[in-house]
Amino acid sequence: MSDIIFSADSHLVEPPEIWQRVEPKYRERAPRVVPMPAGQTVPGDYYVFEELKPILVTNFIGAGHLHDAEKWNKFRPHGFEVAPKSFRDPSARLDEQDADGVDGEVIFPTMGMVVLAAKDDALKAACFRAVNSYIAEYCSIDTNRLIGGGVASLHDLDSAVKDLEDARKMGLQGVLITGSPEGGFAASQYDRFWATAEEMGMPLTMHDLQVRGEVAFTGTKLNFFMLPMEIQAAFAEMIVGGIFDRFPRLQVVSAENDVGWLPHFVHRLTHFLTKIPMGHDIKRLPGQVVRENFWGSTQFESAMILEYAAKAAGDGRIMWGSDYPHPDSTYPNSRQWIAENSVGLPPETVAKIFGGNVTTLYNVDVQALKDRKKVAAVA
């Protein structure tokens, strides 16, 4: 078991009042909570936003419930009254980390991520400013245990660059970006954004649900299965488009898309670039790019899968995430799950995947975390 357990992919669920931070021009169109909108069959409170399908609030906050069907069905028809204390109180979030045996988390938005799918760029930018400021304030209670991640849209480049710069000024350590920019990732118009992120040392995250053009959970049976394919396509497009040749220090994170696909991804894309004569002009092959520019988060994959993936990506590029407080989270048994599912992995690999890599990427003060644990053990 690793000395430090740190989640690379956790979330903050935005309380409805934060949308009052959206400037007046767009406030009435910002996300809002509505008790059971027309057409819904499950009672409870729903987040409603523009043309997107209403989303049941408890789909965001039911950590530990989803894997027990009876428990989940009883929990679903409610609203924020059943949310954990940390929903609004960041000090409670630190207590929940302790209860779960986790030393810290990278905190991404929830509705902010969904807003990426909206069509109005100005509206999205206004919502992102509200989300980013709230996350920065929430995480400010302990910026070594709560690493704030914001959100930026590439559909408006000037706004995206400003969002990136403002996020860093607020104290955020990374941002989510869309998986489907207009014209594709290779379009030179985005080079200013990549250059800004590279210069700032700001990791860019593509999370599942950021499907190329729409929010992914549409209810189709194969939908969940297909989510990682979208990120694979986006990352392949970035490699083939030469983005990492032009910006060799740019860091991209795939969140909640698993990592077991990495070996075949590297194999097939390398074959495409080296064996098929299509005039590719790539300075570094996919395997090298993965080991130098890519980070992938895993949640429930077994030790066998992680060992397999590490051979392609290197164990220094794989990070574990709890997904707290979302329903599919390992909370409140994260440490137990890690112990049971890392059996057979080398101790140094376990230490990297479940804490070492994410703390390296986000420049976490690991010694401060260890000192805190020592004090807590004595107390």
Short mmCIF file of N, CA, C and O in Angstrom, two decimals, residues 227-287:
data_model
loop_
_atom_site.label_atom_id
_atom_site.label_comp_id
_atom_site.label_asym_id
_atom_site.label_seq_id
_atom_site.Cartn_x
_atom_site.Cartn_y
_atom_site.Cartn_z
N LEU A 227 -17.43 5.48 -24.11
CA LEU A 227 -16.85 6.75 -23.68
C LEU A 227 -15.34 6.85 -23.90
O LEU A 227 -14.86 7.86 -24.44
N PRO A 228 -14.54 5.85 -23.51
CA PRO A 228 -13.08 5.98 -23.71
C PRO A 228 -12.67 6.12 -25.17
O PRO A 228 -11.61 6.68 -25.46
N MET A 229 -13.48 5.60 -26.08
CA MET A 229 -13.13 5.67 -27.50
C MET A 229 -13.05 7.12 -27.97
O MET A 229 -12.24 7.45 -28.85
N GLU A 230 -13.88 7.98 -27.39
CA GLU A 230 -13.87 9.38 -27.79
C GLU A 230 -12.55 10.04 -27.41
O GLU A 230 -11.99 10.84 -28.18
N ILE A 231 -12.04 9.73 -26.23
CA ILE A 231 -10.78 10.32 -25.79
C ILE A 231 -9.61 9.75 -26.59
O ILE A 231 -8.66 10.47 -26.93
N GLN A 232 -9.68 8.48 -26.92
CA GLN A 232 -8.64 7.88 -27.76
C GLN A 232 -8.56 8.60 -29.10
O GLN A 232 -7.47 8.92 -29.60
N ALA A 233 -9.72 8.87 -29.68
CA ALA A 233 -9.75 9.56 -30.97
C ALA A 233 -9.18 10.97 -30.84
O ALA A 233 -8.42 11.43 -31.70
N ALA A 234 -9.54 11.66 -29.77
CA ALA A 234 -9.05 13.02 -29.57
C ALA A 234 -7.54 13.04 -29.37
O ALA A 234 -6.83 13.88 -29.96
N PHE A 235 -7.03 12.12 -28.56
CA PHE A 235 -5.59 12.09 -28.29
C PHE A 235 -4.81 11.69 -29.53
O PHE A 235 -3.74 12.25 -29.83
N ALA A 236 -5.35 10.75 -30.30
CA ALA A 236 -4.69 10.35 -31.55
C ALA A 236 -4.64 11.53 -32.51
O ALA A 236 -3.62 11.75 -33.20
N GLU A 237 -5.70 12.30 -32.55
CA GLU A 237 -5.75 13.48 -33.42
C GLU A 237 -4.68 14.49 -33.02
O GLU A 237 -4.04 15.12 -33.87
N MET A 238 -4.46 14.64 -31.73
CA MET A 238 -3.43 15.57 -31.25
C MET A 238 -2.03 15.09 -31.65
O MET A 238 -1.18 15.89 -32.05
N ILE A 239 -1.80 13.78 -31.54
CA ILE A 239 -0.49 13.24 -31.90
C ILE A 239 -0.23 13.38 -33.39
O ILE A 239 0.80 13.90 -33.83
N VAL A 240 -1.19 12.91 -34.20
CA VAL A 240 -1.03 12.95 -35.65
C VAL A 240 -0.96 14.40 -36.15
O VAL A 240 -0.25 14.70 -37.12
N GLY A 241 -1.64 15.30 -35.47
CA GLY A 241 -1.61 16.71 -35.85
C GLY A 241 -0.35 17.43 -35.45
O GLY A 241 -0.19 18.61 -35.75
N GLY A 242 0.57 16.73 -34.78
CA GLY A 242 1.86 17.32 -34.44
C GLY A 242 1.84 18.29 -33.27
O GLY A 242 2.80 19.04 -33.08
N ILE A 243 0.78 18.28 -32.48
CA ILE A 243 0.68 19.23 -31.38
C ILE A 243 1.83 19.05 -30.39
O ILE A 243 2.42 20.03 -29.91
N PHE A 244 2.19 17.79 -30.11
CA PHE A 244 3.23 17.55 -29.12
C PHE A 244 4.63 17.73 -29.69
O PHE A 244 5.60 17.81 -28.94
N ASP A 245 4.73 17.81 -31.01
CA ASP A 245 6.01 18.21 -31.62
C ASP A 245 6.21 19.72 -31.48
O ASP A 245 7.31 20.20 -31.20
N ARG A 246 5.11 20.46 -31.68
CA ARG A 246 5.20 21.92 -31.57
C ARG A 246 5.27 22.40 -30.12
O ARG A 246 5.85 23.43 -29.84
N PHE A 247 4.66 21.60 -29.22
CA PHE A 247 4.62 21.97 -27.81
C PHE A 247 5.03 20.77 -26.96
O PHE A 247 4.20 20.11 -26.33
N PRO A 248 6.31 20.46 -26.95
CA PRO A 248 6.80 19.21 -26.35
C PRO A 248 6.64 19.13 -24.84
O PRO A 248 6.76 18.04 -24.27
N ARG A 249 6.36 20.25 -24.16
CA ARG A 249 6.17 20.20 -22.71
C ARG A 249 4.70 20.24 -22.31
O ARG A 249 4.37 20.24 -21.12
N LEU A 250 3.80 20.23 -23.29
CA LEU A 250 2.37 20.24 -23.00
C LEU A 250 1.95 18.92 -22.35
O LEU A 250 2.35 17.85 -22.80
N GLN A 251 1.15 19.00 -21.30
CA GLN A 251 0.70 17.81 -20.59
C GLN A 251 -0.82 17.66 -20.71
O GLN A 251 -1.57 18.60 -20.42
N VAL A 252 -1.26 16.48 -21.16
CA VAL A 252 -2.68 16.20 -21.36
C VAL A 252 -3.09 15.01 -20.49
O VAL A 252 -2.38 14.01 -20.42
N VAL A 253 -4.22 15.15 -19.83
CA VAL A 253 -4.73 14.13 -18.92
C VAL A 253 -6.03 13.55 -19.46
O VAL A 253 -6.92 14.29 -19.87
N SER A 254 -6.14 12.23 -19.46
CA SER A 254 -7.40 11.56 -19.74
C SER A 254 -7.98 11.12 -18.41
O SER A 254 -7.36 10.35 -17.67
N ALA A 255 -9.17 11.61 -18.06
CA ALA A 255 -9.77 11.33 -16.76
C ALA A 255 -10.99 10.43 -16.89
O ALA A 255 -11.87 10.67 -17.72
N GLU A 256 -11.02 9.39 -16.08
CA GLU A 256 -12.14 8.46 -15.98
C GLU A 256 -12.42 7.73 -17.30
O GLU A 256 -13.57 7.44 -17.62
N ASN A 257 -11.38 7.47 -18.04
CA ASN A 257 -11.51 6.72 -19.29
C ASN A 257 -10.73 5.42 -19.28
O ASN A 257 -10.55 4.78 -20.32
N ASP A 258 -10.25 5.01 -18.08
CA ASP A 258 -9.44 3.80 -17.95
C ASP A 258 -8.09 3.95 -18.67
O ASP A 258 -7.85 4.94 -19.39
N VAL A 259 -7.24 2.95 -18.50
CA VAL A 259 -5.92 2.98 -19.13
C VAL A 259 -5.56 1.67 -19.81
O VAL A 259 -4.53 1.56 -20.46
N GLY A 260 -6.40 0.65 -19.65
CA GLY A 260 -6.09 -0.66 -20.22
C GLY A 260 -5.98 -0.66 -21.73
O GLY A 260 -5.39 -1.57 -22.31
N TRP A 261 -6.51 0.37 -22.38
CA TRP A 261 -6.45 0.45 -23.84
C TRP A 261 -5.13 1.00 -24.36
O TRP A 261 -4.85 0.97 -25.56
N LEU A 262 -4.29 1.52 -23.47
CA LEU A 262 -3.07 2.20 -23.91
C LEU A 262 -2.12 1.34 -24.75
O LEU A 262 -1.61 1.81 -25.77
N PRO A 263 -1.84 0.09 -24.37
CA PRO A 263 -0.90 -0.69 -25.19
C PRO A 263 -1.36 -0.85 -26.63
O PRO A 263 -0.57 -0.68 -27.57
N HIS A 264 -2.63 -1.19 -26.83
CA HIS A 264 -3.11 -1.35 -28.20
C HIS A 264 -3.17 -0.02 -28.92
O HIS A 264 -2.89 0.06 -30.13
N PHE A 265 -3.52 1.05 -28.22
CA PHE A 265 -3.54 2.39 -28.80
C PHE A 265 -2.17 2.74 -29.36
O PHE A 265 -2.03 3.19 -30.51
N VAL A 266 -1.13 2.53 -28.55
CA VAL A 266 0.23 2.83 -28.99
C VAL A 266 0.62 1.95 -30.18
O VAL A 266 1.18 2.44 -31.17
N HIS A 267 0.28 0.66 -30.11
CA HIS A 267 0.62 -0.27 -31.20
C HIS A 267 -0.04 0.13 -32.50
O HIS A 267 0.62 0.24 -33.54
N ARG A 268 -1.33 0.36 -32.46
CA ARG A 268 -2.06 0.61 -33.71
C ARG A 268 -1.71 1.97 -34.32
O ARG A 268 -1.55 2.10 -35.54
N LEU A 269 -1.57 3.00 -33.46
CA LEU A 269 -1.23 4.31 -33.98
C LEU A 269 0.20 4.34 -34.52
O LEU A 269 0.48 4.99 -35.52
N THR A 270 1.10 3.60 -33.89
CA THR A 270 2.47 3.51 -34.39
C THR A 270 2.49 2.82 -35.75
O THR A 270 3.20 3.26 -36.67
N HIS A 271 1.71 1.77 -35.89
CA HIS A 271 1.62 1.08 -37.17
C HIS A 271 1.10 2.03 -38.25
O HIS A 271 1.63 2.07 -39.37
N PHE A 272 0.09 2.79 -37.91
CA PHE A 272 -0.48 3.75 -38.86
C PHE A 272 0.55 4.77 -39.31
O PHE A 272 0.64 5.11 -40.49
N LEU A 273 1.35 5.24 -38.37
CA LEU A 273 2.29 6.31 -38.68
C LEU A 273 3.57 5.82 -39.36
O LEU A 273 4.25 6.59 -40.04
N THR A 274 3.89 4.54 -39.19
CA THR A 274 5.17 4.05 -39.72
C THR A 274 5.02 3.09 -40.90
O THR A 274 5.95 2.94 -41.69
N LYS A 275 3.87 2.46 -41.03
CA LYS A 275 3.70 1.44 -42.06
C LYS A 275 2.77 1.83 -43.19
O LYS A 275 2.74 1.19 -44.24
N ILE A 276 1.98 2.86 -42.98
CA ILE A 276 1.02 3.27 -44.00
C ILE A 276 1.48 4.59 -44.62
O ILE A 276 1.56 5.61 -43.93
N PRO A 277 1.81 4.59 -45.90
CA PRO A 277 2.41 5.78 -46.55
C PRO A 277 1.39 6.89 -46.81
O PRO A 277 0.79 6.97 -47.89
N MET A 278 1.23 7.77 -45.82
CA MET A 278 0.29 8.88 -45.98
C MET A 278 0.95 10.22 -45.73
O MET A 278 0.29 11.22 -45.46
N GLY A 279 2.29 10.25 -45.78
CA GLY A 279 2.99 11.51 -45.65
C GLY A 279 3.02 12.09 -44.25
O GLY A 279 3.08 13.30 -44.07
N HIS A 280 2.97 11.22 -43.24
CA HIS A 280 3.01 11.71 -41.87
C HIS A 280 4.39 12.30 -41.57
O HIS A 280 5.42 11.79 -41.99
N ASP A 281 4.40 13.36 -40.80
CA ASP A 281 5.66 14.02 -40.44
C ASP A 281 5.68 14.23 -38.93
O ASP A 281 5.54 15.35 -38.44
N ILE A 282 5.83 13.13 -38.19
CA ILE A 282 5.81 13.16 -36.74
C ILE A 282 7.22 12.92 -36.21
O ILE A 282 7.88 11.96 -36.59
N LYS A 283 7.68 13.80 -35.35
CA LYS A 283 9.05 13.70 -34.84
C LYS A 283 9.19 12.61 -33.78
O LYS A 283 10.26 12.01 -33.64
N ARG A 284 8.13 12.39 -33.00
CA ARG A 284 8.18 11.37 -31.94
C ARG A 284 7.04 10.39 -32.13
O ARG A 284 5.91 10.79 -32.41
N LEU A 285 7.31 9.12 -31.96
CA LEU A 285 6.29 8.10 -32.11
C LEU A 285 5.34 8.09 -30.90
O LEU A 285 5.69 8.60 -29.83
N PRO A 286 4.14 7.51 -31.05
CA PRO A 286 3.14 7.54 -29.99
C PRO A 286 3.63 7.05 -28.63
O PRO A 286 3.27 7.63 -27.60
N GLY A 287 4.44 6.00 -28.61
CA GLY A 287 4.92 5.49 -27.33
C GLY A 287 5.70 6.53 -26.55
O GLY A 287 5.54 6.67 -25.33
#
